Coordinates of C-alpha atoms in Angstrom, one line a residue:
M1 CA 27.3 -89.2 0.7
E2 CA 25.5 -87.9 -2.3
F3 CA 24.8 -84.6 -0.5
F4 CA 28.4 -84.4 0.5
C5 CA 29.6 -84.9 -3.1
L6 CA 27.1 -82.2 -4.4
Y7 CA 28.4 -79.8 -1.7
L8 CA 32.0 -80.5 -2.7
M9 CA 31.2 -79.9 -6.4
A10 CA 29.5 -76.6 -5.6
A11 CA 32.4 -75.5 -3.5
F12 CA 34.8 -76.3 -6.3
W13 CA 32.7 -74.4 -8.9
C14 CA 32.5 -71.4 -6.6
A15 CA 36.3 -71.4 -6.2
G16 CA 36.8 -71.8 -9.9
A17 CA 34.5 -68.9 -10.7
A18 CA 36.8 -66.5 -8.8
A19 CA 39.5 -67.2 -11.4
V20 CA 37.5 -66.0 -14.4
P21 CA 39.0 -62.9 -15.9
E22 CA 36.9 -59.9 -14.9
N23 CA 36.4 -58.5 -18.4
E24 CA 34.8 -61.8 -19.5
E25 CA 32.0 -61.2 -17.1
D26 CA 30.9 -58.2 -19.2
P27 CA 28.7 -59.2 -22.2
R28 CA 30.4 -56.5 -24.3
F29 CA 33.6 -58.5 -24.3
W30 CA 32.0 -61.5 -26.0
R31 CA 29.9 -59.4 -28.4
T32 CA 32.8 -57.3 -29.5
Q33 CA 34.9 -60.4 -30.1
A34 CA 32.1 -62.0 -32.1
Q35 CA 31.6 -58.9 -34.2
D36 CA 35.3 -58.7 -35.0
T37 CA 35.2 -62.3 -36.1
L38 CA 32.1 -61.7 -38.2
R39 CA 33.7 -58.7 -39.9
R40 CA 36.8 -60.7 -40.8
A41 CA 34.5 -63.5 -42.2
L42 CA 32.5 -61.0 -44.3
N43 CA 35.6 -59.4 -45.7
R44 CA 37.3 -62.7 -46.6
Q45 CA 37.8 -63.3 -50.3
H46 CA 38.7 -66.6 -52.0
N47 CA 42.3 -66.9 -53.1
T48 CA 42.0 -68.4 -56.6
N49 CA 45.7 -68.3 -57.5
V50 CA 47.5 -71.4 -58.6
A51 CA 49.4 -72.9 -55.7
K52 CA 53.0 -72.8 -56.7
N53 CA 53.9 -74.6 -53.5
I54 CA 52.1 -77.1 -51.2
V55 CA 53.2 -77.7 -47.6
F56 CA 51.2 -80.6 -46.2
F57 CA 51.4 -81.1 -42.5
L58 CA 50.1 -84.4 -41.1
G59 CA 49.8 -84.9 -37.3
D60 CA 49.7 -88.7 -37.0
G61 CA 46.8 -89.4 -34.6
M62 CA 46.2 -85.7 -34.0
D63 CA 42.4 -85.9 -33.4
I64 CA 40.3 -82.9 -32.4
A65 CA 40.6 -83.7 -28.7
T66 CA 44.4 -83.7 -29.1
V67 CA 44.3 -80.3 -31.0
T68 CA 42.1 -78.8 -28.1
A69 CA 44.4 -80.2 -25.4
A70 CA 47.5 -79.0 -27.2
R71 CA 46.1 -75.6 -27.6
I72 CA 45.6 -75.4 -23.8
L73 CA 49.1 -76.8 -23.2
K74 CA 50.7 -74.3 -25.5
G75 CA 49.0 -71.4 -23.7
Q76 CA 49.9 -72.9 -20.3
L77 CA 53.6 -73.2 -21.3
Q78 CA 53.4 -69.5 -21.9
N79 CA 51.9 -68.9 -18.4
R80 CA 48.4 -68.3 -19.6
S81 CA 45.2 -70.2 -18.6
G82 CA 45.4 -71.8 -22.1
E83 CA 41.8 -72.1 -23.3
E84 CA 41.9 -68.8 -25.2
T85 CA 45.1 -69.7 -27.0
V86 CA 45.0 -70.0 -30.8
L87 CA 47.3 -72.6 -32.4
S88 CA 48.9 -71.5 -35.7
M89 CA 46.9 -74.1 -37.5
E90 CA 43.7 -72.8 -36.0
S91 CA 44.3 -69.4 -37.5
F92 CA 43.7 -70.8 -41.0
P93 CA 40.6 -69.4 -42.6
Y94 CA 39.1 -72.7 -43.9
T95 CA 38.4 -75.9 -42.0
A96 CA 36.8 -79.2 -43.0
L97 CA 36.3 -82.7 -41.6
S98 CA 37.5 -85.8 -43.2
K99 CA 36.0 -89.3 -42.8
T100 CA 38.9 -91.7 -42.0
Y101 CA 37.6 -95.3 -42.4
S102 CA 39.4 -97.6 -44.7
V103 CA 37.8 -99.8 -47.4
D104 CA 37.9 -102.8 -45.1
F105 CA 37.9 -101.4 -41.6
Q106 CA 35.7 -99.0 -39.6
I107 CA 38.8 -97.7 -37.8
P108 CA 41.9 -97.2 -40.0
D109 CA 45.6 -97.3 -39.7
S110 CA 48.2 -94.8 -40.9
S111 CA 49.0 -96.5 -44.2
S112 CA 45.5 -96.7 -45.5
T113 CA 44.7 -93.1 -44.5
A114 CA 47.9 -91.8 -46.0
T115 CA 47.2 -93.6 -49.2
A116 CA 43.8 -91.8 -49.2
M117 CA 45.2 -88.4 -48.5
L118 CA 48.3 -88.5 -50.7
C119 CA 47.1 -90.8 -53.6
G120 CA 43.5 -89.9 -53.7
V121 CA 42.2 -93.5 -53.3
K122 CA 40.9 -95.2 -50.3
T123 CA 42.4 -98.7 -49.6
N124 CA 42.7 -101.5 -47.2
L125 CA 44.4 -101.6 -43.8
N126 CA 48.2 -102.0 -43.6
T127 CA 48.8 -101.5 -47.4
V128 CA 50.8 -98.7 -48.9
G129 CA 50.3 -96.9 -52.2
I130 CA 48.0 -99.6 -53.7
S131 CA 44.3 -99.7 -54.3
A132 CA 41.7 -101.7 -52.4
A133 CA 42.1 -104.5 -54.9
G134 CA 45.4 -105.3 -53.2
R135 CA 45.5 -107.6 -50.2
N136 CA 47.5 -107.1 -46.9
G137 CA 50.7 -109.1 -47.1
V138 CA 50.0 -110.7 -50.5
C139 CA 52.8 -109.6 -52.9
S140 CA 51.1 -110.7 -56.0
S141 CA 48.0 -108.6 -55.3
Q142 CA 49.9 -105.3 -55.4
K143 CA 51.0 -105.8 -59.1
G144 CA 48.8 -103.7 -61.4
N145 CA 47.1 -102.1 -58.4
E146 CA 49.7 -99.4 -57.7
V147 CA 48.5 -95.8 -57.2
T148 CA 50.8 -92.8 -57.3
S149 CA 50.9 -89.9 -54.9
I150 CA 50.7 -86.1 -55.2
L151 CA 54.4 -86.1 -54.4
R152 CA 55.0 -88.0 -57.7
W153 CA 52.5 -85.8 -59.6
S154 CA 54.4 -82.7 -58.4
K155 CA 57.8 -84.1 -59.4
E156 CA 56.4 -84.9 -62.8
A157 CA 55.2 -81.3 -63.1
G158 CA 58.8 -80.1 -62.6
K159 CA 58.5 -79.2 -58.9
S160 CA 60.9 -80.1 -56.2
V161 CA 59.6 -82.5 -53.6
G162 CA 60.5 -83.4 -50.0
I163 CA 59.6 -85.5 -47.0
V164 CA 60.2 -84.6 -43.3
T165 CA 59.1 -86.9 -40.5
T166 CA 59.8 -87.6 -36.8
T167 CA 59.5 -91.3 -37.5
R168 CA 61.6 -93.5 -39.8
V169 CA 61.4 -92.3 -43.4
Q170 CA 60.2 -95.8 -44.4
H171 CA 57.2 -95.6 -42.0
A172 CA 53.6 -95.8 -43.2
T173 CA 52.9 -92.1 -43.9
P174 CA 56.1 -91.1 -45.7
A175 CA 56.2 -94.5 -47.5
T176 CA 52.9 -93.8 -49.1
A177 CA 54.4 -90.8 -50.9
Y178 CA 56.8 -92.9 -52.9
A179 CA 56.2 -96.7 -52.4
H180 CA 53.8 -99.4 -53.3
S181 CA 53.7 -102.3 -50.9
A182 CA 51.2 -105.0 -49.8
S183 CA 52.5 -104.5 -46.3
R184 CA 53.5 -101.4 -44.5
T185 CA 55.9 -103.4 -42.4
W186 CA 58.2 -104.4 -45.3
Y187 CA 60.7 -101.6 -44.3
S188 CA 63.7 -103.6 -45.6
D189 CA 64.2 -106.8 -47.4
S190 CA 64.9 -108.6 -44.1
D191 CA 61.3 -107.7 -43.0
M192 CA 59.8 -109.4 -46.0
P193 CA 58.7 -113.1 -46.3
L194 CA 60.8 -115.2 -48.7
S195 CA 57.7 -115.7 -50.9
A196 CA 57.3 -112.0 -51.4
K197 CA 60.9 -111.5 -52.4
K198 CA 60.7 -114.4 -54.8
A199 CA 57.6 -112.9 -56.4
G200 CA 59.5 -109.8 -57.1
C201 CA 58.2 -107.3 -54.5
R202 CA 60.7 -104.7 -53.2
D203 CA 61.0 -103.4 -49.7
I204 CA 60.1 -99.8 -48.9
A205 CA 63.6 -98.6 -48.2
Y206 CA 64.7 -99.8 -51.7
Q207 CA 61.7 -98.0 -53.3
L208 CA 62.7 -94.8 -51.4
I209 CA 65.9 -94.6 -53.4
F210 CA 64.7 -96.1 -56.8
N211 CA 61.1 -95.1 -57.3
T212 CA 61.0 -91.3 -57.3
D213 CA 63.7 -88.7 -57.3
I214 CA 63.0 -87.0 -54.0
D215 CA 65.0 -83.8 -53.4
V216 CA 64.9 -83.7 -49.5
I217 CA 64.5 -86.7 -47.2
I218 CA 64.7 -86.0 -43.5
G219 CA 63.8 -88.3 -40.6
G220 CA 65.1 -91.6 -39.1
G221 CA 65.6 -95.1 -40.4
R222 CA 69.3 -95.6 -41.0
K223 CA 69.3 -99.4 -40.2
Y224 CA 67.0 -100.2 -43.1
M225 CA 69.4 -98.7 -45.5
T226 CA 72.6 -100.6 -44.8
P227 CA 73.8 -104.2 -44.9
K228 CA 73.2 -106.6 -42.0
G229 CA 75.9 -106.0 -39.3
T230 CA 76.9 -102.5 -40.4
K231 CA 77.7 -100.6 -37.3
D232 CA 75.6 -97.5 -36.7
P233 CA 77.7 -94.3 -36.6
E234 CA 76.0 -92.9 -33.5
Y235 CA 75.6 -96.2 -31.5
P236 CA 78.5 -98.4 -32.8
T237 CA 78.2 -100.9 -29.9
D238 CA 74.4 -101.3 -30.0
V239 CA 73.6 -104.5 -32.0
A240 CA 69.9 -103.4 -32.3
S241 CA 71.0 -100.3 -34.2
Q242 CA 73.1 -102.1 -36.8
G243 CA 72.1 -102.4 -40.4
I244 CA 69.6 -105.1 -41.2
R245 CA 69.6 -105.5 -45.0
G246 CA 70.0 -109.0 -46.2
D247 CA 70.7 -108.2 -49.9
G248 CA 74.0 -106.5 -49.0
M249 CA 73.0 -103.2 -50.5
D250 CA 74.1 -99.9 -49.0
L251 CA 71.2 -97.7 -50.0
I252 CA 72.9 -94.5 -48.7
K253 CA 75.8 -95.1 -51.1
E254 CA 73.3 -95.9 -53.9
W255 CA 71.5 -92.6 -53.2
Q256 CA 74.8 -90.7 -53.5
K257 CA 75.7 -92.5 -56.7
R258 CA 72.5 -91.5 -58.3
K259 CA 73.3 -87.8 -58.0
P260 CA 76.1 -87.1 -60.4
G261 CA 76.9 -83.5 -61.0
K262 CA 74.6 -82.4 -58.1
V263 CA 75.4 -81.1 -54.6
A264 CA 74.0 -83.9 -52.6
H265 CA 74.6 -84.2 -48.8
Y266 CA 74.0 -87.2 -46.6
V267 CA 74.1 -86.3 -42.8
W268 CA 73.3 -88.2 -39.6
N269 CA 73.8 -85.6 -36.8
K270 CA 72.8 -82.0 -36.1
K271 CA 76.3 -80.6 -36.5
E272 CA 76.5 -81.9 -40.1
F273 CA 72.8 -80.9 -40.7
D274 CA 73.5 -77.3 -39.5
A275 CA 76.5 -77.1 -41.8
V276 CA 74.4 -77.8 -44.9
D277 CA 74.2 -74.7 -47.1
T278 CA 70.7 -74.5 -48.4
N279 CA 71.7 -72.0 -51.1
T280 CA 74.0 -74.5 -52.8
T281 CA 72.4 -77.8 -51.9
D282 CA 70.4 -79.7 -54.5
Y283 CA 69.7 -82.9 -52.5
L284 CA 69.6 -83.7 -48.8
L285 CA 69.3 -87.1 -47.1
A286 CA 69.3 -86.7 -43.3
L287 CA 68.8 -89.8 -41.1
F288 CA 69.2 -89.0 -37.5
E289 CA 68.3 -92.3 -35.8
P290 CA 68.5 -96.1 -36.7
G291 CA 64.7 -96.1 -36.4
D292 CA 62.2 -93.5 -35.3
L293 CA 63.4 -90.1 -33.9
R294 CA 63.1 -89.4 -30.2
F295 CA 60.1 -87.7 -28.5
E296 CA 60.5 -84.0 -28.3
L297 CA 60.6 -84.2 -24.5
E298 CA 63.5 -86.6 -24.8
R299 CA 65.3 -85.1 -27.8
D300 CA 69.0 -84.0 -27.3
P301 CA 69.1 -80.6 -29.0
T302 CA 72.9 -80.9 -29.5
T303 CA 72.6 -84.0 -31.6
D304 CA 69.2 -84.0 -33.2
P305 CA 67.3 -81.0 -34.8
S306 CA 63.7 -80.2 -33.9
L307 CA 60.8 -80.7 -36.3
T308 CA 60.8 -76.9 -36.8
E309 CA 64.5 -76.9 -37.8
M310 CA 64.0 -79.8 -40.2
T311 CA 61.0 -78.1 -41.8
E312 CA 62.9 -74.9 -42.3
K313 CA 65.9 -76.6 -43.9
A314 CA 63.6 -78.5 -46.3
I315 CA 61.7 -75.4 -47.4
K316 CA 64.8 -73.4 -47.9
I317 CA 66.3 -76.1 -50.2
L318 CA 63.1 -76.8 -52.1
Q319 CA 61.9 -73.2 -52.7
K320 CA 64.9 -72.5 -55.0
N321 CA 63.0 -74.3 -57.7
P322 CA 61.2 -71.6 -59.8
N323 CA 58.4 -74.2 -60.5
G324 CA 57.7 -74.5 -56.8
F325 CA 57.6 -77.5 -54.5
F326 CA 55.6 -80.1 -52.6
L327 CA 56.6 -80.9 -49.0
L328 CA 55.2 -83.5 -46.7
V329 CA 55.9 -82.9 -43.0
E330 CA 54.7 -85.6 -40.5
G331 CA 54.5 -85.2 -36.8
G332 CA 54.6 -89.0 -36.4
K333 CA 55.4 -89.3 -32.7
I334 CA 52.0 -87.8 -31.7
D335 CA 50.6 -91.2 -32.6
Q336 CA 53.3 -93.1 -30.6
G337 CA 52.6 -91.0 -27.5
H338 CA 49.0 -91.9 -27.7
H339 CA 49.6 -95.6 -28.3
A340 CA 51.7 -95.6 -25.0
S341 CA 48.9 -93.7 -23.3
R342 CA 51.4 -91.0 -22.4
A343 CA 49.4 -87.8 -23.0
A344 CA 52.3 -85.5 -22.1
M345 CA 54.4 -87.0 -24.9
A346 CA 51.6 -86.7 -27.5
L347 CA 50.7 -83.1 -26.6
H348 CA 54.2 -81.8 -26.6
E349 CA 54.7 -83.4 -30.1
T350 CA 51.6 -81.6 -31.2
V351 CA 52.8 -78.3 -29.9
M352 CA 56.1 -78.8 -31.8
L353 CA 54.2 -79.6 -35.0
D354 CA 52.3 -76.3 -34.6
E355 CA 55.6 -74.5 -34.1
A356 CA 56.8 -76.0 -37.4
V357 CA 53.6 -74.8 -39.0
E358 CA 54.2 -71.3 -37.8
R359 CA 57.8 -71.3 -39.1
A360 CA 56.6 -72.6 -42.5
L361 CA 54.1 -69.7 -42.7
E362 CA 57.0 -67.3 -42.1
L363 CA 59.0 -68.8 -44.9
T364 CA 56.3 -68.8 -47.5
T365 CA 53.5 -66.5 -48.7
E366 CA 49.8 -67.1 -48.6
E367 CA 49.5 -65.8 -52.1
D368 CA 51.3 -68.8 -53.7
T369 CA 51.6 -71.5 -51.1
L370 CA 48.7 -73.8 -50.1
T371 CA 49.3 -75.0 -46.5
I372 CA 47.3 -77.9 -45.2
V373 CA 47.3 -79.2 -41.6
T374 CA 45.4 -82.4 -40.9
A375 CA 45.5 -85.8 -39.2
D376 CA 45.2 -89.3 -40.5
H377 CA 43.0 -90.8 -37.7
S378 CA 41.9 -90.3 -34.1
H379 CA 42.6 -92.2 -30.9
S380 CA 40.6 -93.4 -27.9
F381 CA 41.6 -90.2 -26.2
T382 CA 39.1 -88.2 -24.1
F383 CA 39.1 -84.8 -22.6
N384 CA 36.6 -85.0 -19.7
G385 CA 35.5 -84.1 -16.1
F386 CA 34.8 -80.6 -14.9
P387 CA 38.2 -78.9 -14.5
F388 CA 38.3 -75.2 -13.7
R389 CA 39.3 -72.7 -16.3
G390 CA 43.1 -72.8 -16.4
N391 CA 43.4 -76.1 -14.7
P392 CA 46.6 -77.9 -15.8
I393 CA 45.7 -79.8 -18.9
L394 CA 47.8 -82.7 -17.8
G395 CA 46.4 -82.4 -14.3
K396 CA 43.5 -83.9 -12.4
S397 CA 39.8 -83.1 -12.4
P398 CA 38.7 -81.5 -9.1
V399 CA 35.6 -83.7 -9.1
Y400 CA 36.4 -87.2 -7.8
G401 CA 34.9 -90.5 -9.0
K402 CA 32.3 -92.4 -7.0
D403 CA 35.2 -94.3 -5.5
L404 CA 36.3 -91.0 -3.9
L405 CA 39.5 -91.1 -6.0
P406 CA 40.7 -88.5 -8.5
Y407 CA 41.2 -89.0 -12.2
T408 CA 43.0 -87.0 -14.9
T409 CA 41.3 -84.6 -17.3
L410 CA 42.8 -86.7 -20.1
L411 CA 42.0 -90.4 -20.3
Y412 CA 42.0 -93.3 -22.8
G413 CA 39.3 -95.7 -23.7
N414 CA 41.8 -98.6 -23.8
G415 CA 45.5 -99.1 -23.4
P416 CA 48.2 -100.0 -20.9
G417 CA 46.7 -97.7 -18.2
Y418 CA 44.1 -100.1 -17.0
K419 CA 45.4 -100.9 -13.5
I420 CA 42.4 -101.8 -11.4
V421 CA 43.4 -104.1 -8.5
N422 CA 40.7 -105.6 -6.2
N423 CA 38.1 -103.5 -8.0
T424 CA 40.0 -100.3 -7.0
R425 CA 41.7 -97.7 -9.2
P426 CA 45.2 -96.4 -8.2
D427 CA 45.2 -93.4 -5.9
I428 CA 47.0 -90.6 -7.9
R429 CA 46.6 -87.7 -5.5
K430 CA 50.3 -87.6 -5.0
V431 CA 51.3 -88.6 -8.5
D432 CA 52.8 -86.1 -11.0
T433 CA 50.4 -86.7 -13.9
A434 CA 52.2 -84.0 -16.0
S435 CA 55.4 -86.2 -16.1
K436 CA 56.4 -87.4 -19.6
D437 CA 56.4 -90.9 -18.2
Y438 CA 52.9 -90.9 -16.6
V439 CA 50.5 -93.4 -18.3
Q440 CA 46.9 -92.2 -18.2
Q441 CA 44.3 -94.6 -16.9
S442 CA 42.1 -96.5 -19.3
S443 CA 38.9 -98.6 -19.1
V444 CA 40.2 -101.6 -21.1
L445 CA 43.6 -103.3 -20.7
L446 CA 45.6 -103.5 -23.9
D447 CA 49.4 -103.6 -24.5
K448 CA 48.9 -100.5 -26.8
E449 CA 46.1 -98.1 -27.0
T450 CA 44.2 -98.2 -30.3
H451 CA 43.1 -95.7 -32.9
G452 CA 39.6 -94.1 -32.9
G453 CA 37.2 -93.8 -35.7
E454 CA 36.0 -90.1 -35.5
D455 CA 36.4 -87.6 -38.3
V456 CA 39.5 -85.4 -38.1
A457 CA 40.0 -81.7 -38.9
V458 CA 41.6 -80.3 -42.1
F459 CA 42.9 -76.8 -41.7
A460 CA 43.6 -74.9 -45.0
R461 CA 45.3 -71.6 -46.0
G462 CA 46.4 -70.2 -49.4
P463 CA 45.4 -70.7 -53.0
M464 CA 42.1 -72.7 -53.3
A465 CA 41.9 -73.3 -49.6
H466 CA 38.2 -72.7 -49.8
L467 CA 37.9 -76.1 -51.5
F468 CA 38.4 -77.6 -48.0
H469 CA 34.9 -77.4 -46.6
G470 CA 32.2 -79.5 -45.1
V471 CA 32.6 -83.2 -44.3
Q472 CA 34.5 -85.1 -47.0
E473 CA 35.9 -88.5 -47.7
Q474 CA 39.6 -88.5 -46.8
N475 CA 40.7 -89.2 -50.4
Y476 CA 39.2 -85.8 -51.4
V477 CA 42.3 -84.1 -49.9
A478 CA 44.7 -85.3 -52.6
H479 CA 42.4 -84.2 -55.4
A480 CA 41.8 -80.7 -53.9
M481 CA 45.5 -80.2 -53.4
A482 CA 46.3 -81.3 -56.9
Y483 CA 43.6 -79.1 -58.4
A484 CA 45.0 -76.1 -56.5
A485 CA 48.5 -76.7 -57.7
C486 CA 47.6 -77.8 -61.3
V487 CA 49.3 -81.1 -61.0
G488 CA 48.0 -84.6 -61.8
E489 CA 45.1 -85.2 -64.0
N490 CA 42.7 -82.4 -63.3
K491 CA 44.3 -79.2 -64.6
G492 CA 42.1 -78.0 -67.5
H493 CA 41.2 -75.0 -65.4
C494 CA 44.9 -73.9 -65.4
A495 CA 44.9 -72.9 -69.0
K496 CA 44.7 -69.1 -69.6
P497 CA 43.8 -68.3 -73.2
S498 CA 45.5 -65.0 -73.4
A499 CA 48.7 -66.2 -71.6
S500 CA 52.0 -66.3 -73.6
A501 CA 54.1 -69.4 -73.8
N502 CA 56.4 -67.9 -71.2
D503 CA 53.7 -67.2 -68.6
S504 CA 53.8 -69.7 -65.7
P505 CA 50.6 -71.0 -64.1
G506 CA 51.5 -69.0 -60.9
N507 CA 51.7 -65.8 -62.9
A508 CA 48.4 -66.6 -64.7
G509 CA 46.7 -67.0 -61.3
A510 CA 48.2 -63.8 -60.0
E511 CA 47.2 -61.8 -63.1
H512 CA 43.6 -63.2 -62.9
S513 CA 43.4 -62.1 -59.3
A514 CA 44.8 -58.7 -60.2
S515 CA 42.2 -58.4 -63.0
R516 CA 39.4 -59.2 -60.6
S517 CA 40.7 -56.6 -58.1
A518 CA 40.8 -53.9 -60.8
Q519 CA 37.2 -54.7 -61.9
L520 CA 36.1 -54.6 -58.3
A521 CA 37.8 -51.2 -57.8
G522 CA 36.0 -49.9 -60.9
F523 CA 32.6 -51.0 -59.7
L524 CA 33.2 -49.4 -56.3
L525 CA 34.3 -46.1 -58.0
I526 CA 31.1 -46.1 -60.1
A527 CA 29.0 -46.9 -57.0
C528 CA 30.5 -43.9 -55.2
L529 CA 29.9 -41.5 -58.0
L530 CA 26.3 -42.6 -58.3
H531 CA 25.8 -42.3 -54.6

């Protein structure tokens, strides 16, 4: 049997070798490619401008294995083998790794990691916008331990700010930008224990409206904003979609009341969303679902916009501010796809996030906009086996297990995909593993797959992007962004002695860069004359 398996593997590899592009068999192909990359690296100069704008993309659960697999999927969707594809985020000149553990857990959740990345402070599992002195679920422990985010720092510096997410806008990651809560699950007052309400703690949806003046809010979460029993405009007969607030407040109306003299639009469907004129709009609240938005593979493009469309609308509204803006864009459904062990869902969400990144780059300039793409944590997601070059990323490895049954290239360490019966794995030879509904196999049975503890990548482009380097604690991200944009506490470097009172930090950075360029040109001219 062992000889047969080796023979089978050899036959597979020989068959796969025939698919290798002919030019890649020539050493000159790889040497030329490497020399081109080397030249670009040698010619790269640090952009030391002040970041007028920051666009912060967060792929929830987008670990390095997910980035690699999404890269291949994106290429294969374009009828290429996929491995040679370059995602938009991978074209960024600077990359770092961030360590994701929380103060109390080796493997974190999205609220503790978001607090690190946005507030610059590591904290405990399940807590939002409070330090590690706060305790999960203990209302009294959050008082005096609140920490603010770079979204707040940017607003205080006169910039416009926004949040875009494919989850509910009260979910862990977006909530960290504006809320302080001892529990990430206190979405509305009805989700809070009576003791917490009596102690004076407020739910996350309430804080969304009353804590910080956010210019653009786009995502899901309608039911947390309206009184209990309020019928949803899209699903009027669905009881589960009705408002759930117990305090009787209509936070959507409260949001509208707080915008006197401003052009403020609340929308809940794509038709209304498309009709919003970005040139005249000051504020936008767009809530497209009672809870989280749909997966990209299940989204109805006639009723709900894509993440790319939401990102574009947000940038066009925010960039009217001459002081610049901060925008958080979360691909939150990547995480949910992984938790369900549905790799197709997670990877298509990642591809959509990358398309949103590409559109954001088109709408901004590298000279004044710092763009960051990162993840909050990893998953128990593996990319394995010996598939041929160009093998469908959602397909099966050509090398079978010792039980003579196939397995998929993508697997999970734990989750709902554990289906061993009588010590035998399911036979998937005739199963469409690329289906959005296919659940990848796992080695340990759980209702939901868990997070992983590996470091995650940070991709950076724009002013001060070179600050993102090496292996860093996750809370470093907020401090590096704030330094680049001259917001928050660390902005002594932003002063320019010769600048007039009317010079903006952005102009000072540009002039400094121009001055350095002129000096360099002078040195080169002298060197040429001496030569």
